[in-house]
mmCIF file of C-alpha atoms and ligand atoms in Angstrom:
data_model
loop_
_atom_site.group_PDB
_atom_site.id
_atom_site.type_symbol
_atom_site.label_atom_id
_atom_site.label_comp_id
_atom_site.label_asym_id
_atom_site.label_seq_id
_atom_site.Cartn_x
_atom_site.Cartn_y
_atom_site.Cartn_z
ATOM 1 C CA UNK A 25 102.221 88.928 110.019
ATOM 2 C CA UNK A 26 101.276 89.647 106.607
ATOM 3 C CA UNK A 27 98.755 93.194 106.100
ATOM 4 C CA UNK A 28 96.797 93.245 103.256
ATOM 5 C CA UNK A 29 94.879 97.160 102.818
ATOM 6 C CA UNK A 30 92.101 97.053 100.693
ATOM 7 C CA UNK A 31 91.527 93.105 100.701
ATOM 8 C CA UNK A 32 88.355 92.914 100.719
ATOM 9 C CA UNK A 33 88.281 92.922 97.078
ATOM 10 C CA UNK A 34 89.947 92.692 93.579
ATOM 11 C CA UNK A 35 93.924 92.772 93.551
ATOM 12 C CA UNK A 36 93.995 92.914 97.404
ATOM 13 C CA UNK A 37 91.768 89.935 98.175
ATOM 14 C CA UNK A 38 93.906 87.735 95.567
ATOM 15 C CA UNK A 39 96.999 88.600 97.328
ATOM 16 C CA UNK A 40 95.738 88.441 100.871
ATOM 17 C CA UNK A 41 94.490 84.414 99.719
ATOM 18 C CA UNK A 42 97.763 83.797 97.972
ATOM 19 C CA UNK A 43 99.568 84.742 101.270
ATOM 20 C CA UNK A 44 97.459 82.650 103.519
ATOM 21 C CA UNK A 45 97.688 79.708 101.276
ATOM 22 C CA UNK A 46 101.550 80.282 101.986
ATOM 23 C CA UNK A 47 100.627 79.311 105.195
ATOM 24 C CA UNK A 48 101.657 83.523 106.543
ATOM 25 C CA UNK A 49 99.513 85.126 108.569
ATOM 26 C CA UNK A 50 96.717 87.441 107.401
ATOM 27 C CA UNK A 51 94.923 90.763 108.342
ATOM 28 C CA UNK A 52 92.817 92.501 105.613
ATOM 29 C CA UNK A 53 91.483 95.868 105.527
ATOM 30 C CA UNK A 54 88.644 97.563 103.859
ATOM 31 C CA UNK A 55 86.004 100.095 104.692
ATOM 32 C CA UNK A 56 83.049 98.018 104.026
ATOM 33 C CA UNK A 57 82.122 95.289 106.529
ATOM 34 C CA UNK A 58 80.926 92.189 103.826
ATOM 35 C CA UNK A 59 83.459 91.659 101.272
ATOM 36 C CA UNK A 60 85.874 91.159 104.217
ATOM 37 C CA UNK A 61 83.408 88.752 106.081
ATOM 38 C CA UNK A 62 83.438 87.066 102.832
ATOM 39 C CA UNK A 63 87.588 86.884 102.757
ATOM 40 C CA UNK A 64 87.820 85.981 106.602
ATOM 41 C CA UNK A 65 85.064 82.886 106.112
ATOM 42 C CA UNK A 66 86.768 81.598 102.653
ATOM 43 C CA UNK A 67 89.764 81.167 105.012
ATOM 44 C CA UNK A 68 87.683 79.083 107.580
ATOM 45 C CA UNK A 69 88.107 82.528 109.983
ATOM 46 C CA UNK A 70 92.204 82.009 109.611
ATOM 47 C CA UNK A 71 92.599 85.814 107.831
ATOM 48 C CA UNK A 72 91.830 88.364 110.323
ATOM 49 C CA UNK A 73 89.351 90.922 108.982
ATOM 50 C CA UNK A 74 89.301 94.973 110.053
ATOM 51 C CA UNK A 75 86.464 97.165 108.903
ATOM 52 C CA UNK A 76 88.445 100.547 108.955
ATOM 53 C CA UNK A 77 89.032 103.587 106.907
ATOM 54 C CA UNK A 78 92.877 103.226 105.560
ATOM 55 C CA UNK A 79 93.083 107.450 105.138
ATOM 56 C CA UNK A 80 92.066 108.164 108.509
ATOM 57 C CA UNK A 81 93.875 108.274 111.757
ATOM 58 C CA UNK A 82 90.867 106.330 113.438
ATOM 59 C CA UNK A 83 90.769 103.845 110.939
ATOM 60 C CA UNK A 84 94.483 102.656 110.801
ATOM 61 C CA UNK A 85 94.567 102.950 114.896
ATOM 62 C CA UNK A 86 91.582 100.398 114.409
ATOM 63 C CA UNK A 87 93.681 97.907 111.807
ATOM 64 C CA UNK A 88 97.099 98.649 114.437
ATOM 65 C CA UNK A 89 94.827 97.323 117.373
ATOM 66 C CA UNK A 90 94.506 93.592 115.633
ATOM 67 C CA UNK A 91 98.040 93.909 114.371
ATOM 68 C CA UNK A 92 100.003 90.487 116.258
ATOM 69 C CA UNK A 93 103.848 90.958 116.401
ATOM 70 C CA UNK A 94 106.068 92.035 113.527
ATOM 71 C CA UNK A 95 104.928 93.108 110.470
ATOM 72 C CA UNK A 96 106.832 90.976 107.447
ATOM 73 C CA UNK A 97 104.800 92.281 104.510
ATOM 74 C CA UNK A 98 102.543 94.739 103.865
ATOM 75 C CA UNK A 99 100.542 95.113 100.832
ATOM 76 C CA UNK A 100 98.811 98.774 100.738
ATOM 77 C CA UNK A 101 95.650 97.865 97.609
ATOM 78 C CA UNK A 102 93.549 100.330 99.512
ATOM 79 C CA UNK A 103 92.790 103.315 96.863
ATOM 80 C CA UNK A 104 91.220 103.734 93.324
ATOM 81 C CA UNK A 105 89.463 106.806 91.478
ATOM 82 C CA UNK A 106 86.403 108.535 93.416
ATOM 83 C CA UNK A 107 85.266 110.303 90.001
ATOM 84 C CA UNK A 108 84.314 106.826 88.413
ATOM 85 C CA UNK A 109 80.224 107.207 88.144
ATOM 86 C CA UNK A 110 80.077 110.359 89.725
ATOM 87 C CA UNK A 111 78.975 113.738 88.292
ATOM 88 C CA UNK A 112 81.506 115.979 86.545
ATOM 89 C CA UNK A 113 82.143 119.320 89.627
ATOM 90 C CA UNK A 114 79.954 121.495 89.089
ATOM 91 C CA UNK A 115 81.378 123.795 91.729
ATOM 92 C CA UNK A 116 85.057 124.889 92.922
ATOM 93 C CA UNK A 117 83.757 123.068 96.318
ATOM 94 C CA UNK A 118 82.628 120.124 93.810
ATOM 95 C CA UNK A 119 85.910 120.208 92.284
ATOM 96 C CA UNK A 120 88.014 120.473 95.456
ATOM 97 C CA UNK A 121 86.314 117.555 97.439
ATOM 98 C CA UNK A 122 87.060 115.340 94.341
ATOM 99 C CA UNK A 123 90.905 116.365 94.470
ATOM 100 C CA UNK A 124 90.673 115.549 98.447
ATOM 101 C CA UNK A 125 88.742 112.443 98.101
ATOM 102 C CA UNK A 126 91.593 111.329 95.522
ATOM 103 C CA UNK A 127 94.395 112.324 97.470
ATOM 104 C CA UNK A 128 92.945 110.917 100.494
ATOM 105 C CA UNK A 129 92.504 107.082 99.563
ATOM 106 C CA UNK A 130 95.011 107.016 97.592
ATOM 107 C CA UNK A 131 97.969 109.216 98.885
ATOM 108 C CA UNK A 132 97.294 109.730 102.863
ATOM 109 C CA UNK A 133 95.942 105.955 102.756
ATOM 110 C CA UNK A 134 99.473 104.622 102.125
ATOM 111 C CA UNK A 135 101.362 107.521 104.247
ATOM 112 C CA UNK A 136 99.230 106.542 107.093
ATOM 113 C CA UNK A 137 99.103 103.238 107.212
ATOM 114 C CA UNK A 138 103.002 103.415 106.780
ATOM 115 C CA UNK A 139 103.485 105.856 109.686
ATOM 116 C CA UNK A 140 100.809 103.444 112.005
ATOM 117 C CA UNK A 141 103.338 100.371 111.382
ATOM 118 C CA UNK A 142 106.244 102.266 111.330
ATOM 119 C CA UNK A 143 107.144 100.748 115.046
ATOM 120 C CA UNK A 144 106.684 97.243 113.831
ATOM 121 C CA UNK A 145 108.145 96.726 110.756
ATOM 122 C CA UNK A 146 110.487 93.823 110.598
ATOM 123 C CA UNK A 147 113.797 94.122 109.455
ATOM 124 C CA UNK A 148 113.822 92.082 106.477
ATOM 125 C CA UNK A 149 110.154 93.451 105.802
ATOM 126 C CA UNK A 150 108.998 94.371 102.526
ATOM 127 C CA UNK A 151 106.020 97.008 101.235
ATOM 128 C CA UNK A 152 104.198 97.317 98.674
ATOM 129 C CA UNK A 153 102.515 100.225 97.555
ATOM 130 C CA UNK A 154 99.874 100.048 94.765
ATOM 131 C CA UNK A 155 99.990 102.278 92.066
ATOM 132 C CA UNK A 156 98.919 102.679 88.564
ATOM 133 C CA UNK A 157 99.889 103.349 84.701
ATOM 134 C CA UNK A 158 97.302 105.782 85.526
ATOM 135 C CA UNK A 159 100.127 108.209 86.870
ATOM 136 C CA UNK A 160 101.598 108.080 83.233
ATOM 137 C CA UNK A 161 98.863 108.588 81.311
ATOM 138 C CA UNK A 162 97.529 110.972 83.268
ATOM 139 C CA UNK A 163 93.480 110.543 84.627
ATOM 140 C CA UNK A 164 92.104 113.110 86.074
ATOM 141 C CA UNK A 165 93.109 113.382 89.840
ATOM 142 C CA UNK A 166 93.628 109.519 89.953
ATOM 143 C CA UNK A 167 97.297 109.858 88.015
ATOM 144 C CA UNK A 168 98.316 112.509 90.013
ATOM 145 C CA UNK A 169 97.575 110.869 93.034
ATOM 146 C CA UNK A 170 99.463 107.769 91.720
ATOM 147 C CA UNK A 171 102.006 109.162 90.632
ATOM 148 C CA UNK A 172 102.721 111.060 94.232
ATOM 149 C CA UNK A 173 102.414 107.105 95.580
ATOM 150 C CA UNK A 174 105.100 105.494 93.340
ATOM 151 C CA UNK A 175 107.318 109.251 94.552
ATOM 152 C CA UNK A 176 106.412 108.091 98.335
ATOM 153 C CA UNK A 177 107.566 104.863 97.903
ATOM 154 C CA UNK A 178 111.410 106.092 96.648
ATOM 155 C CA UNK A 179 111.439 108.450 99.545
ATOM 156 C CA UNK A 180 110.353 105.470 101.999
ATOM 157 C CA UNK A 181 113.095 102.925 100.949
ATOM 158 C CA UNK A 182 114.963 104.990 101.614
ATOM 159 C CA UNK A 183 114.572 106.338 104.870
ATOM 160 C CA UNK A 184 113.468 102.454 105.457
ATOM 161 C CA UNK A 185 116.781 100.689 103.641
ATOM 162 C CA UNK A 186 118.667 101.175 106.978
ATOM 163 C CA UNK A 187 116.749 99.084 108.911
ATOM 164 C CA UNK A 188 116.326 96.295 106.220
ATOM 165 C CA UNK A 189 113.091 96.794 105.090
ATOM 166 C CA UNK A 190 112.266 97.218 101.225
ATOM 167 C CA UNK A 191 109.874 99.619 99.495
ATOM 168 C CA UNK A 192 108.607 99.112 95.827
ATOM 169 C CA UNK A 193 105.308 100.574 94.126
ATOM 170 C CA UNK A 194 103.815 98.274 91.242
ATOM 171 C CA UNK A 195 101.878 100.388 88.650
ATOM 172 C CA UNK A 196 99.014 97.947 86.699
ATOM 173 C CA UNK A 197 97.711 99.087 83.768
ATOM 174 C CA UNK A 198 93.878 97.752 83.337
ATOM 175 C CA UNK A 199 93.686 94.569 85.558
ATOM 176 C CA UNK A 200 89.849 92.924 85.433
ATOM 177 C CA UNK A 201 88.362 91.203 88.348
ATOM 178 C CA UNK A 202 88.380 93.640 90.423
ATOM 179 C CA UNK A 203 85.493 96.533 91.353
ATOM 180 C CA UNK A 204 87.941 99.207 90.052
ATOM 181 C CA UNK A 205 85.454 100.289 87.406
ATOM 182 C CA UNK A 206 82.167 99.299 89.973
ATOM 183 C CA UNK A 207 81.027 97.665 86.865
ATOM 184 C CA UNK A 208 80.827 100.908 84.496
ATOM 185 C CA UNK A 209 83.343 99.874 82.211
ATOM 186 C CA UNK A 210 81.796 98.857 78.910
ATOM 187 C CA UNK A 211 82.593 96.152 76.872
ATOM 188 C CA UNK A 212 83.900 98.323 73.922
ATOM 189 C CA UNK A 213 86.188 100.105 76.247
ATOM 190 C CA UNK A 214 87.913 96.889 77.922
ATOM 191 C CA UNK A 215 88.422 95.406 74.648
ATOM 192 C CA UNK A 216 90.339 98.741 73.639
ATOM 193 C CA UNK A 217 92.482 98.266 76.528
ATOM 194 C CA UNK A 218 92.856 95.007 75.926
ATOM 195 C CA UNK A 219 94.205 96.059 72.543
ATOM 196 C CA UNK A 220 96.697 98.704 73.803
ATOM 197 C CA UNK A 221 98.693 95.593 75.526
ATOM 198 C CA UNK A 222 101.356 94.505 73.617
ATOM 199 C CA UNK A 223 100.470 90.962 74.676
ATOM 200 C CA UNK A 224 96.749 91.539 73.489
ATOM 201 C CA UNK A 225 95.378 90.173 76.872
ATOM 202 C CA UNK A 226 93.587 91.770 79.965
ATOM 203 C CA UNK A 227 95.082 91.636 83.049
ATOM 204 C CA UNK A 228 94.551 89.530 85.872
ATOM 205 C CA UNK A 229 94.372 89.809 89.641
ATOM 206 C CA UNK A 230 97.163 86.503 89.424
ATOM 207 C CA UNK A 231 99.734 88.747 87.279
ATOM 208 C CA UNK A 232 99.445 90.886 90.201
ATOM 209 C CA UNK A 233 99.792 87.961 93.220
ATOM 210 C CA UNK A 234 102.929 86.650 91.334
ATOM 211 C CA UNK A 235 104.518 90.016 91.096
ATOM 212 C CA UNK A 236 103.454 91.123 94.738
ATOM 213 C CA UNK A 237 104.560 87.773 96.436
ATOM 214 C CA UNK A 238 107.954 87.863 94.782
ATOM 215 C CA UNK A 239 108.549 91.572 95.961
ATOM 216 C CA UNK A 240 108.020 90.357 99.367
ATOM 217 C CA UNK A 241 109.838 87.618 99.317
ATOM 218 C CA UNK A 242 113.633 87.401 99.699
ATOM 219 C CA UNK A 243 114.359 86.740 96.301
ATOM 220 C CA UNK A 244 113.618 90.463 95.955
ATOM 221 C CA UNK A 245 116.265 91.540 98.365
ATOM 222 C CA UNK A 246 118.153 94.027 96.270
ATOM 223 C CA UNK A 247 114.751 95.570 95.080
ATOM 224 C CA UNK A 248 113.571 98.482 96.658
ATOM 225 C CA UNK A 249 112.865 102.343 95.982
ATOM 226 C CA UNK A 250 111.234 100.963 92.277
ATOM 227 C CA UNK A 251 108.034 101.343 90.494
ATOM 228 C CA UNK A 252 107.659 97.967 88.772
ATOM 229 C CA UNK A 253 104.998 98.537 85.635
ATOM 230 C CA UNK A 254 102.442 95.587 84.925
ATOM 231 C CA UNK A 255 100.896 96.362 81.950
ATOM 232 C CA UNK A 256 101.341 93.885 79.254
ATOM 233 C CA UNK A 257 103.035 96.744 77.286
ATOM 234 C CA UNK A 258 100.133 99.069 77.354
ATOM 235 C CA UNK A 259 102.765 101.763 78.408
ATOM 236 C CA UNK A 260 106.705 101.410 78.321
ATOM 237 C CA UNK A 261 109.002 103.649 80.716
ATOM 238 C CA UNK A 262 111.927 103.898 78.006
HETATM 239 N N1 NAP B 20 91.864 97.289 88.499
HETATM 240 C C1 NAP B 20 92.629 98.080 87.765
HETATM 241 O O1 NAP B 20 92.472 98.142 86.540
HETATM 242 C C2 NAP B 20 93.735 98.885 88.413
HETATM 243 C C3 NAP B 20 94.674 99.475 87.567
HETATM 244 C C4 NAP B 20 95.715 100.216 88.127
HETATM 245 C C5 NAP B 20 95.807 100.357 89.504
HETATM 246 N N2 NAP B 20 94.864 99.778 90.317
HETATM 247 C C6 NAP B 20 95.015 99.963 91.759
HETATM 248 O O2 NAP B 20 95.117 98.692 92.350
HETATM 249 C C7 NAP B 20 94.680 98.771 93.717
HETATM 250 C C8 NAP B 20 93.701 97.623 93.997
HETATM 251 O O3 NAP B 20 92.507 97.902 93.276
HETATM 252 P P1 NAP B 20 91.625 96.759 92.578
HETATM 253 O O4 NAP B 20 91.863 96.847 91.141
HETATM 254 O O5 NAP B 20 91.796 95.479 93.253
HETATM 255 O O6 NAP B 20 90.153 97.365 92.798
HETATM 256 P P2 NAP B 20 89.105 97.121 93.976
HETATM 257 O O7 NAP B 20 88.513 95.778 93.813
HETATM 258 O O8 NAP B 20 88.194 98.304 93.922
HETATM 259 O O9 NAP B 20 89.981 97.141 95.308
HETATM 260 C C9 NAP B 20 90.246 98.300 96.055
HETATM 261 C C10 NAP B 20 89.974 97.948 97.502
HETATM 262 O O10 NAP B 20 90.405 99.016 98.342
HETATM 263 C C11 NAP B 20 89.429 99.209 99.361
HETATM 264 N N3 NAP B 20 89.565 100.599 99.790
HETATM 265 C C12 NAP B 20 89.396 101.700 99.029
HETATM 266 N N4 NAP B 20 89.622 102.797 99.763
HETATM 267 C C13 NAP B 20 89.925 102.374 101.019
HETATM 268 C C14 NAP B 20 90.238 103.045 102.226
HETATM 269 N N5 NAP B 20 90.263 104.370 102.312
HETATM 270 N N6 NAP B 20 90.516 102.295 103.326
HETATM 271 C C15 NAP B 20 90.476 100.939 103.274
HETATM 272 N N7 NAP B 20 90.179 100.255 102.148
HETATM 273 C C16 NAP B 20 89.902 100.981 101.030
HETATM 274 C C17 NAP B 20 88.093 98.869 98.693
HETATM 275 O O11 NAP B 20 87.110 98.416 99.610
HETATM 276 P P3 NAP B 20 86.088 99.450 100.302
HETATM 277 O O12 NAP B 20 85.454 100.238 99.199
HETATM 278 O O13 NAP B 20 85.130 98.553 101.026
HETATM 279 O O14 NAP B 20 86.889 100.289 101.221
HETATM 280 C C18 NAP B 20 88.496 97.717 97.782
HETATM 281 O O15 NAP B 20 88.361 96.470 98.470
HETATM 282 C C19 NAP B 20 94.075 100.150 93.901
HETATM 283 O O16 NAP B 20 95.003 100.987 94.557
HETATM 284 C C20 NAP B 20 93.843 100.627 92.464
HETATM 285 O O17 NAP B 20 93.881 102.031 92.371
HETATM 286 C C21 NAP B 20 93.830 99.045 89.798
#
């Protein structure tokens, strides 16, 4: 089976369709209840849906309890930046909830839905992590948190290599089509990140499915413990 955090939505919800269509099967994750109704009934009910809380030991108990055999690939979307549309801390209480928040979806989200599947994992299984140019160009807590994803990932292919399964975080820059921004990012500002691409195009939820699918797939078997950057250029790791 094929697990799909965050795919509900965006990045997650184009890979978790791109897998089904490859005939695998599908669960999904997300913490709200519609977008994966939405997922589960494209797929005439064939991709299982979970309404569950990826940073929390409750909520990746909930995803292990519809998890059916071995898991071949899993694809860990869940995550994104808590300070979009919110108020700037105002408080050290304000600022330290917005460094937990961060840390939380984006960092424990992946350890613990790692250490929940750890059991069944199939050798020959692959993982990918999401994580995000973000972590080079620093954002707020959001790059940090990144960045400590893409460092988990080298530390899990490894401990993981052993028993065949391969570990690889893929860093997008901006990729539209998804509810990253939650529809606050202007018009001026995508066209500027637009123009930071070498390519001079936005990025799509696709460049992300081809990338993903092929990093699960066997003709990725002597990738792992990588960071692959999908950016169009926007940032090069010379
Ligand atoms: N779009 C970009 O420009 C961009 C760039 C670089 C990196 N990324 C990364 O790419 C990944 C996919 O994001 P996206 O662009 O597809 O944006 P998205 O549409 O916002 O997708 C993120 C998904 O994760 C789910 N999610 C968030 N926290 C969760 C949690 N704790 N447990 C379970 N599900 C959770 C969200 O649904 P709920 O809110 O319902 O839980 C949502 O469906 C994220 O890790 C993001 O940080 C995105």
């Amino acid at each position: 089976m094929h697990i799909v955090t965050g795919g509900g939505t965006g990045i997650g919800r184009a890979v978790a369709t791109a897998l089904h269509r490859q005939g695998h099967r599908v669960l999904v994750t997300g913490r709200r209840a519609e977008p994966l109704a939405e997922v589960a009934r494209a797929s005439d009910g064939e991709i299982t849906a979970v309404a569950c809380d990826n940073s929390t030991p409750e909520g990746v108990r909930a995803m292990l309890g519809a998890v059916e055999g071995g898991v071949e690939g899993l694809v860990h979307c869940a995550g994104g930046n808590p300070a979009i549309g919110r108020e700037a801390p105002a408080s050290l209480e304000d600022e330290a909830d917005l460094l937990a928040e961060t840390l939380a979806g984006n960092l424990t989200s992946a350890a613990l839905t790692v250490a929940a599947l750890d059991d069944r994992l199939a050798p020959g299984g692959s993982i990918v992590l999401y994580g995000s140019i973000a972590a080079e160009t620093g954002v707020g807590y959001y790059g940090p948190a990144k960045a400590a994803v893409s460092s988990y990932a080298v530390g899990l292919a490894d401990r993981l290599g052993p028993r065949g399964v391969r570990v690889n975080c893929v860093s997008p820059g901006y990729v539209a089509e998804t509810e990253f921004f939650r529809g606050r990012l202007s018009a001026d500002r995508e066209e500027a990140l637009r123009d930071q691409t070498m390519l001079g195009r936005t990025g799509v939820p696709e460049d992300a499915v081809d990338l993903t699918l092929f990093l699960l797939s066997e003709r990725a078997r002597h990738i792992t413990g990588q960071n692959l950057h999908l950016n169009g250029g926007a940032h090069t790791m010379r």
